[in-house]
Tab-separated table of C-alpha atoms in Angstrom:
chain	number	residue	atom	x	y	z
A	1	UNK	CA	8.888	29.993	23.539
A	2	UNK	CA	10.938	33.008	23.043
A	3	UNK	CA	14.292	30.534	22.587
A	4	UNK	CA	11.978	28.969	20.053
A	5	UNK	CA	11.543	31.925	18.404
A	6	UNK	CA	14.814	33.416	18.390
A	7	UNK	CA	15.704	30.281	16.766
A	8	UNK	CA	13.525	30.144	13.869
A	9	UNK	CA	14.624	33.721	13.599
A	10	UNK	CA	18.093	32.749	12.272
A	11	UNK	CA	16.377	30.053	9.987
A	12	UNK	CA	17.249	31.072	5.998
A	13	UNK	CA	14.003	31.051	3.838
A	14	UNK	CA	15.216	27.627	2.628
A	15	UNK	CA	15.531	26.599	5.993
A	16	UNK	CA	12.208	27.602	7.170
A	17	UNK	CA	10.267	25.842	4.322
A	18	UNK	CA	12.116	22.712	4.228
A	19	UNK	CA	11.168	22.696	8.337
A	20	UNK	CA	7.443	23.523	7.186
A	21	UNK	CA	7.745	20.502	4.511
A	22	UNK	CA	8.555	18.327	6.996
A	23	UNK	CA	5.017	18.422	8.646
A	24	UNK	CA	2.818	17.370	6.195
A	25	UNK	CA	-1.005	17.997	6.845
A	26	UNK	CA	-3.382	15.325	7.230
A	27	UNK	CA	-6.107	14.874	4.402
A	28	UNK	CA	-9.183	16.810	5.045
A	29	UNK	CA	-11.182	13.796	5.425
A	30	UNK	CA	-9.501	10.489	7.467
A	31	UNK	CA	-9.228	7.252	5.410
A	32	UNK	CA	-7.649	3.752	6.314
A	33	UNK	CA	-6.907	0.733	3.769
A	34	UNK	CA	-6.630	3.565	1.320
A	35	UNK	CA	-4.347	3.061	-1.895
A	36	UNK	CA	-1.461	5.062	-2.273
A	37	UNK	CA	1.385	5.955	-4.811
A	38	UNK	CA	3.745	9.134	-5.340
A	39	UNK	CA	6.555	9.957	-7.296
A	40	UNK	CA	8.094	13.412	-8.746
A	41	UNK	CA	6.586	15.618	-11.249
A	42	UNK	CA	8.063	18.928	-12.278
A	43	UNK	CA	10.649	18.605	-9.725
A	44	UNK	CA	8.006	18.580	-7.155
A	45	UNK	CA	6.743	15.357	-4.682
A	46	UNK	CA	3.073	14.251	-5.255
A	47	UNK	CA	1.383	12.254	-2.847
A	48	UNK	CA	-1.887	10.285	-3.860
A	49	UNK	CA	-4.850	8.648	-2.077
A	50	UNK	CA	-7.380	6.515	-3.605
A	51	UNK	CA	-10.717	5.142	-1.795
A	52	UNK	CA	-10.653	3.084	1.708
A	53	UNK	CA	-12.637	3.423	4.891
A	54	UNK	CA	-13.893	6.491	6.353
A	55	UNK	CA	-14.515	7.090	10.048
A	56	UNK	CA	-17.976	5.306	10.939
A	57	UNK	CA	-16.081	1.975	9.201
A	58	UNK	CA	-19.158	0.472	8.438
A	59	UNK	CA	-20.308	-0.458	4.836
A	60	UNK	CA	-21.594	2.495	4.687
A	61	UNK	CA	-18.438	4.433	4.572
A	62	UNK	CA	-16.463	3.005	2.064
A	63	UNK	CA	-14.698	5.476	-0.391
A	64	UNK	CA	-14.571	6.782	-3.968
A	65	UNK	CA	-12.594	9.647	-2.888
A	66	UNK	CA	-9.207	10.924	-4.320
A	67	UNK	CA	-6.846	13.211	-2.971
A	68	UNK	CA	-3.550	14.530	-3.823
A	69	UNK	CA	-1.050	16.646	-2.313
A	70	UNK	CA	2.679	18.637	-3.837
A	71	UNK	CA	5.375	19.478	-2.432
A	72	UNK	CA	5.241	23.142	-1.562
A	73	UNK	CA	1.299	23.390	-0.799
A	74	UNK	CA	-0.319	24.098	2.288
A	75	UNK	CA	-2.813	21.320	2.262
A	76	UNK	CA	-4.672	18.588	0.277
A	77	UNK	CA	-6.131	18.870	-3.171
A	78	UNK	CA	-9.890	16.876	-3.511
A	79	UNK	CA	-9.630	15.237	-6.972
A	80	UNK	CA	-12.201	13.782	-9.110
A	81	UNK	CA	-14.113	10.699	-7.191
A	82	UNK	CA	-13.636	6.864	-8.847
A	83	UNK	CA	-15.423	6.720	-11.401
A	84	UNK	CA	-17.625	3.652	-9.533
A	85	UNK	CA	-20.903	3.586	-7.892
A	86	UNK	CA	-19.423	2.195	-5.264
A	87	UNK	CA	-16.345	2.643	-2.347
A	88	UNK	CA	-13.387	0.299	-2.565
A	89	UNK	CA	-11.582	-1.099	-0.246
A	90	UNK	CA	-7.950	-2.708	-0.332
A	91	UNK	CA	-7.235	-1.301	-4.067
A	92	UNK	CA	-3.102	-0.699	-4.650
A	93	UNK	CA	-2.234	2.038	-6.575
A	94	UNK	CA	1.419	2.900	-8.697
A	95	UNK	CA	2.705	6.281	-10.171
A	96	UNK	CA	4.527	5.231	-13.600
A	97	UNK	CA	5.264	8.169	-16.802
A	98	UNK	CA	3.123	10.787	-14.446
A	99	UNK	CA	0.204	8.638	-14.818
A	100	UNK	CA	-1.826	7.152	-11.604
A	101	UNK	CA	-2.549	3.465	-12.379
A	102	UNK	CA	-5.403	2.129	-9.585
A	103	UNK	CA	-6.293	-1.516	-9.248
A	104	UNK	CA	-9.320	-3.819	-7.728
A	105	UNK	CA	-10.405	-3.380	-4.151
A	106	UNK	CA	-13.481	-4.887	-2.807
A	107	UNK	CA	-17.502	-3.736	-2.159
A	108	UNK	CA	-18.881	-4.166	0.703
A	109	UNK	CA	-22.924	-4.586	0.680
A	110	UNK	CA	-25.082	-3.775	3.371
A	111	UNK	CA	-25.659	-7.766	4.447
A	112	UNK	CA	-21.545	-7.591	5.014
A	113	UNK	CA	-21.401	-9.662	1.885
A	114	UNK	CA	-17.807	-8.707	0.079
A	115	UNK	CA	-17.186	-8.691	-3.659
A	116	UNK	CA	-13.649	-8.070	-5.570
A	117	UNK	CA	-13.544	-5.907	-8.216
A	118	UNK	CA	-12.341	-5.755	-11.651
A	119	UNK	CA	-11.882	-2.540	-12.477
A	120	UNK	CA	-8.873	-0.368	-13.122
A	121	UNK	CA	-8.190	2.777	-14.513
A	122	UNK	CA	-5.321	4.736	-15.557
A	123	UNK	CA	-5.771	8.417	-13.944
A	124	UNK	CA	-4.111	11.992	-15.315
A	125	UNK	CA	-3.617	14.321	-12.614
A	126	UNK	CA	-2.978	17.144	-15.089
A	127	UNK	CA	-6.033	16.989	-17.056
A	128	UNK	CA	-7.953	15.558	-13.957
A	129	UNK	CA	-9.299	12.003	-15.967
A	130	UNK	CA	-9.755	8.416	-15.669
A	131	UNK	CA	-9.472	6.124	-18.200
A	132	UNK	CA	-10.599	2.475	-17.984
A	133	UNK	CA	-8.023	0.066	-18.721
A	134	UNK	CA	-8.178	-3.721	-19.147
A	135	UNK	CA	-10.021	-5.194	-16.330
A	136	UNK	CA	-7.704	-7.766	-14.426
A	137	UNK	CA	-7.581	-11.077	-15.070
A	138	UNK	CA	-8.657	-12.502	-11.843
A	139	UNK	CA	-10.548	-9.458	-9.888
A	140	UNK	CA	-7.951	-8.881	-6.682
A	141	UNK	CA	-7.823	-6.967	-3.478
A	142	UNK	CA	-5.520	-6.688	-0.764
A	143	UNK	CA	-2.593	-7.453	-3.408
A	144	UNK	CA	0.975	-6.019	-2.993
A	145	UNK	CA	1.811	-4.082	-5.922
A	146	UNK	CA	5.297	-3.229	-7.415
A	147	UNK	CA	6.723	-1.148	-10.327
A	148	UNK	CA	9.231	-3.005	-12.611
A	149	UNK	CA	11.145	-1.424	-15.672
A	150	UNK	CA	9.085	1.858	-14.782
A	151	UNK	CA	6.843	-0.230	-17.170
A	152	UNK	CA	5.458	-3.363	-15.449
A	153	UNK	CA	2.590	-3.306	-12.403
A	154	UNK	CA	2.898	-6.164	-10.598
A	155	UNK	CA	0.495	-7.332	-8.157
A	156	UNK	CA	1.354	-10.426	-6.475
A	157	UNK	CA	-0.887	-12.785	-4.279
A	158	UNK	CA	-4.358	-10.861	-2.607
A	159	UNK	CA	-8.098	-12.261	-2.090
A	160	UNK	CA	-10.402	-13.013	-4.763
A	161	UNK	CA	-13.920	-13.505	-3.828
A	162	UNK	CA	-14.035	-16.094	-1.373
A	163	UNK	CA	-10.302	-17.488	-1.095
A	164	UNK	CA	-6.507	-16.166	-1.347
A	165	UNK	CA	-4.647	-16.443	-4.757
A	166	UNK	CA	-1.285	-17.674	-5.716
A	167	UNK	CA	-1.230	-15.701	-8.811
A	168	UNK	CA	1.342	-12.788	-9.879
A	169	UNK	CA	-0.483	-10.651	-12.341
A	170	UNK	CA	1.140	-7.978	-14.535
A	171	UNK	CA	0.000	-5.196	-16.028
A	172	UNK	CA	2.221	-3.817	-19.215
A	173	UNK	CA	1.568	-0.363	-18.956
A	174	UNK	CA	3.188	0.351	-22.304
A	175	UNK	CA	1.268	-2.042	-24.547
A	176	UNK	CA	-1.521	-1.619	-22.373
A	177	UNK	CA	-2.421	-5.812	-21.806
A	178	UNK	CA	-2.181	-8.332	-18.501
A	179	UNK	CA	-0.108	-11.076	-18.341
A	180	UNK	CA	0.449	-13.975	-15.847
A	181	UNK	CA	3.856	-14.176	-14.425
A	182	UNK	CA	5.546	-17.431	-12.138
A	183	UNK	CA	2.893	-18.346	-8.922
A	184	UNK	CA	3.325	-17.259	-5.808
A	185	UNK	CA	4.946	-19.802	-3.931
A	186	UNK	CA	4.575	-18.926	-0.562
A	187	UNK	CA	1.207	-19.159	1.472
A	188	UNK	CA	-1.301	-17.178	-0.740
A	189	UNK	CA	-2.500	-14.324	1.492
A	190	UNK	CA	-4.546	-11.171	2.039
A	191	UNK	CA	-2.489	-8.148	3.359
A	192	UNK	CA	0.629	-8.772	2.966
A	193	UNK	CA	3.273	-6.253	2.350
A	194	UNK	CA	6.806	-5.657	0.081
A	195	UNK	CA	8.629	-4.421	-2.323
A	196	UNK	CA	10.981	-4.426	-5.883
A	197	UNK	CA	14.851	-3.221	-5.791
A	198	UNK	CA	16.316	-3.895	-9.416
A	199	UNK	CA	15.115	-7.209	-10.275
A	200	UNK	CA	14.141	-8.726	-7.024
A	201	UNK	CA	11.451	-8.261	-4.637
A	202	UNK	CA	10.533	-9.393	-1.288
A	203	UNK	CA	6.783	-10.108	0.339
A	204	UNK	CA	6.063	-10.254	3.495
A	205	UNK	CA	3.508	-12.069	6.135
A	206	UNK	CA	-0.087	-11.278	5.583
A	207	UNK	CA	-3.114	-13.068	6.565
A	208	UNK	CA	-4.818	-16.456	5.131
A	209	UNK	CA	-7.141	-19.097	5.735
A	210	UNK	CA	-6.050	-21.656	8.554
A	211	UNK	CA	-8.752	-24.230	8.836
A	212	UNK	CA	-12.503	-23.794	10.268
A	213	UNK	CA	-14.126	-23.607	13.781
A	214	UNK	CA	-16.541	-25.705	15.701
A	215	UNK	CA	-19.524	-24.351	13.714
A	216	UNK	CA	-17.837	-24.512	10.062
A	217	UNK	CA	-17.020	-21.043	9.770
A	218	UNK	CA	-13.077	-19.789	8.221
A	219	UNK	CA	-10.126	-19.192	10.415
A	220	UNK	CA	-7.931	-16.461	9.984
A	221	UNK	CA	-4.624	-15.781	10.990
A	222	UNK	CA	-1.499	-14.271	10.406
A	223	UNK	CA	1.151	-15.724	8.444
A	224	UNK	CA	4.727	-15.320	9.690
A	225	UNK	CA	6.782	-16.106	6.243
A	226	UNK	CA	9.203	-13.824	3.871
A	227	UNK	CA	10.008	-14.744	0.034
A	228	UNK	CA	12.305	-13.179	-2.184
A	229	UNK	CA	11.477	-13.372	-6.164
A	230	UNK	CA	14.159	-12.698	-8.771
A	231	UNK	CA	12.187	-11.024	-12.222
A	232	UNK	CA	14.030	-12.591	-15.287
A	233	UNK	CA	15.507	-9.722	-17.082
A	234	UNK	CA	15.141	-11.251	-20.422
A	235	UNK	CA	11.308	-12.253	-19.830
A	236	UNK	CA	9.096	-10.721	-16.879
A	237	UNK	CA	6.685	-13.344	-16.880
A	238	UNK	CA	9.767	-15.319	-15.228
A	239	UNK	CA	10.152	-15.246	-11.904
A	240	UNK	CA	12.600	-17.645	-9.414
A	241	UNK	CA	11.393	-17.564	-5.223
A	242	UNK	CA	13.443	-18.772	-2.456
A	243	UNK	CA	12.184	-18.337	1.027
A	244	UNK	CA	13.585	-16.445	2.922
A	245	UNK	CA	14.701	-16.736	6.740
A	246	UNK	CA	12.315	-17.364	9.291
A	247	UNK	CA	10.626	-13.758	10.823
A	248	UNK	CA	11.193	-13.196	14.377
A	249	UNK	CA	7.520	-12.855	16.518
A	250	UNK	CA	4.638	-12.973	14.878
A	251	UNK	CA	3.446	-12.532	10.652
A	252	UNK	CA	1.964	-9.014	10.946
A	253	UNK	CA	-1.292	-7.985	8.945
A	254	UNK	CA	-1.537	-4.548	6.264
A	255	UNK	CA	2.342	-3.152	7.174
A	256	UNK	CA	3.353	-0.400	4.900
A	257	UNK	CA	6.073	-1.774	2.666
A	258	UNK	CA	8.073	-0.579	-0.176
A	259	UNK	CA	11.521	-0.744	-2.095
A	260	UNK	CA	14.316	1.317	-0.702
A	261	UNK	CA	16.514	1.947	-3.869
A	262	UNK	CA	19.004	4.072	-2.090
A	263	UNK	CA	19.769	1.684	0.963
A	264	UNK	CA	19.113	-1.140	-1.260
A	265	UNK	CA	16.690	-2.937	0.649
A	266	UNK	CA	13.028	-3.928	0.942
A	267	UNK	CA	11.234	-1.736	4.169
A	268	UNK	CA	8.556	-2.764	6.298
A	269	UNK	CA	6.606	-0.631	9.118
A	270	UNK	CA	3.449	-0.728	11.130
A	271	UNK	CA	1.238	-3.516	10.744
A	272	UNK	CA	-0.623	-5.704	13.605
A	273	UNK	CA	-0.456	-9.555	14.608
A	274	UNK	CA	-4.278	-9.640	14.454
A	275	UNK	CA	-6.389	-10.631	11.626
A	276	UNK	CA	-9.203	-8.476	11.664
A	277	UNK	CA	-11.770	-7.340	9.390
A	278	UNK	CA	-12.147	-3.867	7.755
A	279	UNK	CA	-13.405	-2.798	10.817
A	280	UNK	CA	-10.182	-3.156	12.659
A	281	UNK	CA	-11.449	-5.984	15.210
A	282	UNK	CA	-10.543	-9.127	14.701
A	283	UNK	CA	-12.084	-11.952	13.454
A	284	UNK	CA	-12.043	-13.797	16.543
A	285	UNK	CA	-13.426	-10.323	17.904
A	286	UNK	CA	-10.093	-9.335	19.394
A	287	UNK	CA	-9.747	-5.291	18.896
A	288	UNK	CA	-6.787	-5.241	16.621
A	289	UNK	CA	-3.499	-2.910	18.055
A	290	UNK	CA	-1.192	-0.962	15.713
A	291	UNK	CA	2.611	-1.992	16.027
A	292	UNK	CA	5.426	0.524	15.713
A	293	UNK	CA	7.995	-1.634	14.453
A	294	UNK	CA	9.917	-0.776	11.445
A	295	UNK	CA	12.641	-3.715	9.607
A	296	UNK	CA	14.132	-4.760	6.233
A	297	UNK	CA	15.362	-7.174	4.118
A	298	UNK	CA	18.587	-6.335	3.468
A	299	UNK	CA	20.075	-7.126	0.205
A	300	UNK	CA	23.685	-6.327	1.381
A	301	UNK	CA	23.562	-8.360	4.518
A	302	UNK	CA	21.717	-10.874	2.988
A	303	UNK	CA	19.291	-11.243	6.262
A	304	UNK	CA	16.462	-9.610	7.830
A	305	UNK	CA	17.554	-6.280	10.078
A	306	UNK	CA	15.761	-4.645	13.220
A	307	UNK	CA	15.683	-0.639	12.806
A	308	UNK	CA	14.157	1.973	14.702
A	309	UNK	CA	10.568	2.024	15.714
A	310	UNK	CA	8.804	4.441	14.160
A	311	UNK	CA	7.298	6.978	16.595
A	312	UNK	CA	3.435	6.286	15.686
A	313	UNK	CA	2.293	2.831	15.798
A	314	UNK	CA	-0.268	2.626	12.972
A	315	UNK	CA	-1.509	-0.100	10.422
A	316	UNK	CA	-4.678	-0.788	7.547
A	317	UNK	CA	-1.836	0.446	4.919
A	318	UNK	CA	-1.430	0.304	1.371
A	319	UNK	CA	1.942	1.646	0.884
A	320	UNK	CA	5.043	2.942	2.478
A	321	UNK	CA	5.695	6.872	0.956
A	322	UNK	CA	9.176	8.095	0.845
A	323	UNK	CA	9.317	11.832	1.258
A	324	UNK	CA	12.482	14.070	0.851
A	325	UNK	CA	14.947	12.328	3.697
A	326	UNK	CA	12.100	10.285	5.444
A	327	UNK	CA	9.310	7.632	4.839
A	328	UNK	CA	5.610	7.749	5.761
A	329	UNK	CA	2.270	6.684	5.475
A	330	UNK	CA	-1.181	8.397	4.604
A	331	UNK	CA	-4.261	7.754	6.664
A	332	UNK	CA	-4.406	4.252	7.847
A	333	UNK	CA	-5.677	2.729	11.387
A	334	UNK	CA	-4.390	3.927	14.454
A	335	UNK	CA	-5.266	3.235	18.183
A	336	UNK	CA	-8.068	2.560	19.265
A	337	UNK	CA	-8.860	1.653	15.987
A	338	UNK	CA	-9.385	5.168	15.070
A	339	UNK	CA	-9.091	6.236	10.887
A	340	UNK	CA	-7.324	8.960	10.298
A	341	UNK	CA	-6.032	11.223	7.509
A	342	UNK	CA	-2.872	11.549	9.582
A	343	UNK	CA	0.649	11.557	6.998
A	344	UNK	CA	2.696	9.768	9.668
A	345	UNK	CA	6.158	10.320	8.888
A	346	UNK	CA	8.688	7.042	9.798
A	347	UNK	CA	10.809	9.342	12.123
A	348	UNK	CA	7.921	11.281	13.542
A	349	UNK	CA	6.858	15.016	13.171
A	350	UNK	CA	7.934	17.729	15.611
C-alpha cells in the first residue's frame, strides 16, 4: 500500500484525474436492455441512459428512468423520467447537434403480453425537455440504430408486435420526417448488433423465429450471419448489402456494437448464444451466460478479426460507448443474470 501511495504521490494533477476518469461509477440504480448514446458537448464526454430493466426483472420493473453522466463529475445525474406511463424496454437511443433522439421499445403487461411502441422524442439535456417527434412508421424494438451524415437515424431490422421486420427506417433529423430506406436482406431479427463507418455499416447475428414446437408455440434462436450495407451518397434511402463471411461459433444475442471511426472498423463485444427473454433465461428455459468476447469487421482487412476479450463478460446491451482511449458499456446483464448499473469499460477498470 505504501508503494501504492508513493506512487500516486508523483502523479501530476492531470495525471491523477485522468486515472480517476478512468473508473467511471456505476448508475445509482442498475438497468439492463437500457438505451444508450454519448457524444461531446463543451469539450466534455456525456454518457446517457434511457429506460430498460431494473433488478426484480419482472414486468413490474421496467423503466422510464434517465440518467446522464460528464466527464469530470463524480457520479450520475437523475434526469427527467420518459415522458410515458409506462417502462420501455429495447428502445435505441443517438446523440446528433447535442440533442438526445430516443426510439420505440416495448411494454410489458402484467399477463407477460408485449407491445411495441411508437413513440419517440427528441430530448435537450440543457434545458432538461422532451419533445415528441413523429411516431415511427412501423412501431420497433430491439432495432440497431446508426447515425449517418450527423443527420440521418437509422434503425435497421428489430421486432414489431408479434414478428421480426426487414425494414430500414430513417429518421431525418433535420427536416424532422421518416423515410423507408432498401430492406434488410439478411434474416430479420431481434437483438442484433452493428455499426456505420462513412457510408457503410455492418449488422450482426441477433435472434429470430426458427419454426414451432410440439405444442405450436415459436422457436427462438440465434442467428449466426454478418451483412455489410453501402448508404448511397447521393440518396440515403439507397442502400446495396452483400453478406458478409460466415461468423465463427455461434450468432450471439444483444452484443454491444458500434462504429470505430478511428480504426476504421465496425466493433462487437459481449453478447450470449442464448435466446432468452427479458428476464435473461432462455426461452427454452436455459439461464442465459454473458460472453466476453470482443471482434470486428475490419474494413482494411476486408474480413472479420478476433481481439482481446474484454475483462467482464456481460450482455442485454444497447450500445457500445467509446470513452477517452477505451470502449464500454452501461448497465446491462451480467452473471448470474444479475442487472447492474456497472460502466464496464472494454479493457477493464483497475
Amino acid at each position: 500500500m505504501l508503494a501504492l501511495i508513493t506512487g500516486m504521490a508523483m502523479l501530476t494533477a492531470a495525471e491523477i484525474d485522468q486515472a480517476e476518469q478512468k473508473c467511471l461509477p456505476p448508475m445509482p440504480v442498475p438497468h439492463a436492455n437500457n438505451a444508450v448514446a454519448a457524444g461531446v458537448m463543451h469539450s466534455k464526454i456525456h454518457l446517457f441512459s434511457f429506460a430498460g430493466l431494473k433488478s426484480g426483472k419482472t414486468w413490474q420493473d421496467t423503466s422510464t428512468e434517465a440518467y446522464m453522466f460528464v466527464e469530470g463529475r463524480k457520479g450520475w445525474e437523475r434526469l427527467p423520467d420518459l415522458p410515458v406511463e409506462e417502462g420501455r424496454l429495447a428502445a435505441t437511443a443517438e446523440l446528433v447537434n447535442e440533442r438526445i433522439y430516443y426510439f420505440g421499445g416495448y411494454t410489458v403487461a402484467e399477463d407477460g403480453s408485449e407491445k411495441s411502441t411508437p413513440e419517440n422524442f427528441e430530448y435537450n439535456p440543457y434545458d432538461r425537455t422532451y419533445t415528441r417527434i413523429p411516431d415511427m412508421p412501423v412501431p420497433t424494438d430491439d432495432a440497431v440504430s446508426f447515425v449517418y451524415q450527423n443527420r440521418y437515424i437509422y434503425l435497421v431490422s428489430g421486432w414489431h408486435d408479434v414478428g421480426n421486420i426487414r425494414d430500414v427506417q430513417v429518421y431525418d433529423t433535420l427536416d424532422k420526417r421518416w423515410f423507408k430506406a432498401t430492406d434488410y436482406p439478411g434474416t430479420p431479427v431481434f437483438g442484433h448488433a452493428g455499426g456505420i463507418v462513412g457510408n457503410q455499416f455492418v449488422i450482426a447475428d441477433g435472434v429470430a423465429v426458427v419454426g414451432k414446437d410440439e405444442n405450436g408455440r415459436r422457436k427462438f434462436d440465434t442467428v449466426n450471419e454478418g451483412w455489410m450495407g453501402t448508404i448511397d451518397p447521393a440518396n440515403p434511402a439507397k442502400i446495396t448489402y452483400r453478406r458478409l463471411p460466415q461468423l465463427p461459433g455461434r450468432g450471439h444475442y444483444r452484443m454491444a456494437g458500434e462504429g470505430d471511426v478511428e480504426g476504421n472498423r465496425i466493433l462487437f463485444a459481449g453478447g450470449t448464444p442464448t435466446a432468452y427473454n427479458y428476464s435473461g433465461i432462455g426461452y427454452d428455459g436455459t439461464p442465459a451466460t454473458p460472453k466476453a468476447h470482443v471482434f470486428a469487421w475490419d474494413f482494411n482487412e476486408g474480413n472479420w478479426v478476433a481481439l482481446e476479450d474484454k475483462v467482464t463478460p456481460t450482455m442485454d446491451h444497447r450500445g457500445l460507448v467509446r470513452w477517452q482511449d477505451d470502449w464500454l458499456t452501461i448497465g446491462g446483464l451480467y452473471k448470474g443474470q444479475r442487472v447492474s448499473g456497472a460502466v464496464s469499460m472494454m479493457s477493464g477498470c483497475k
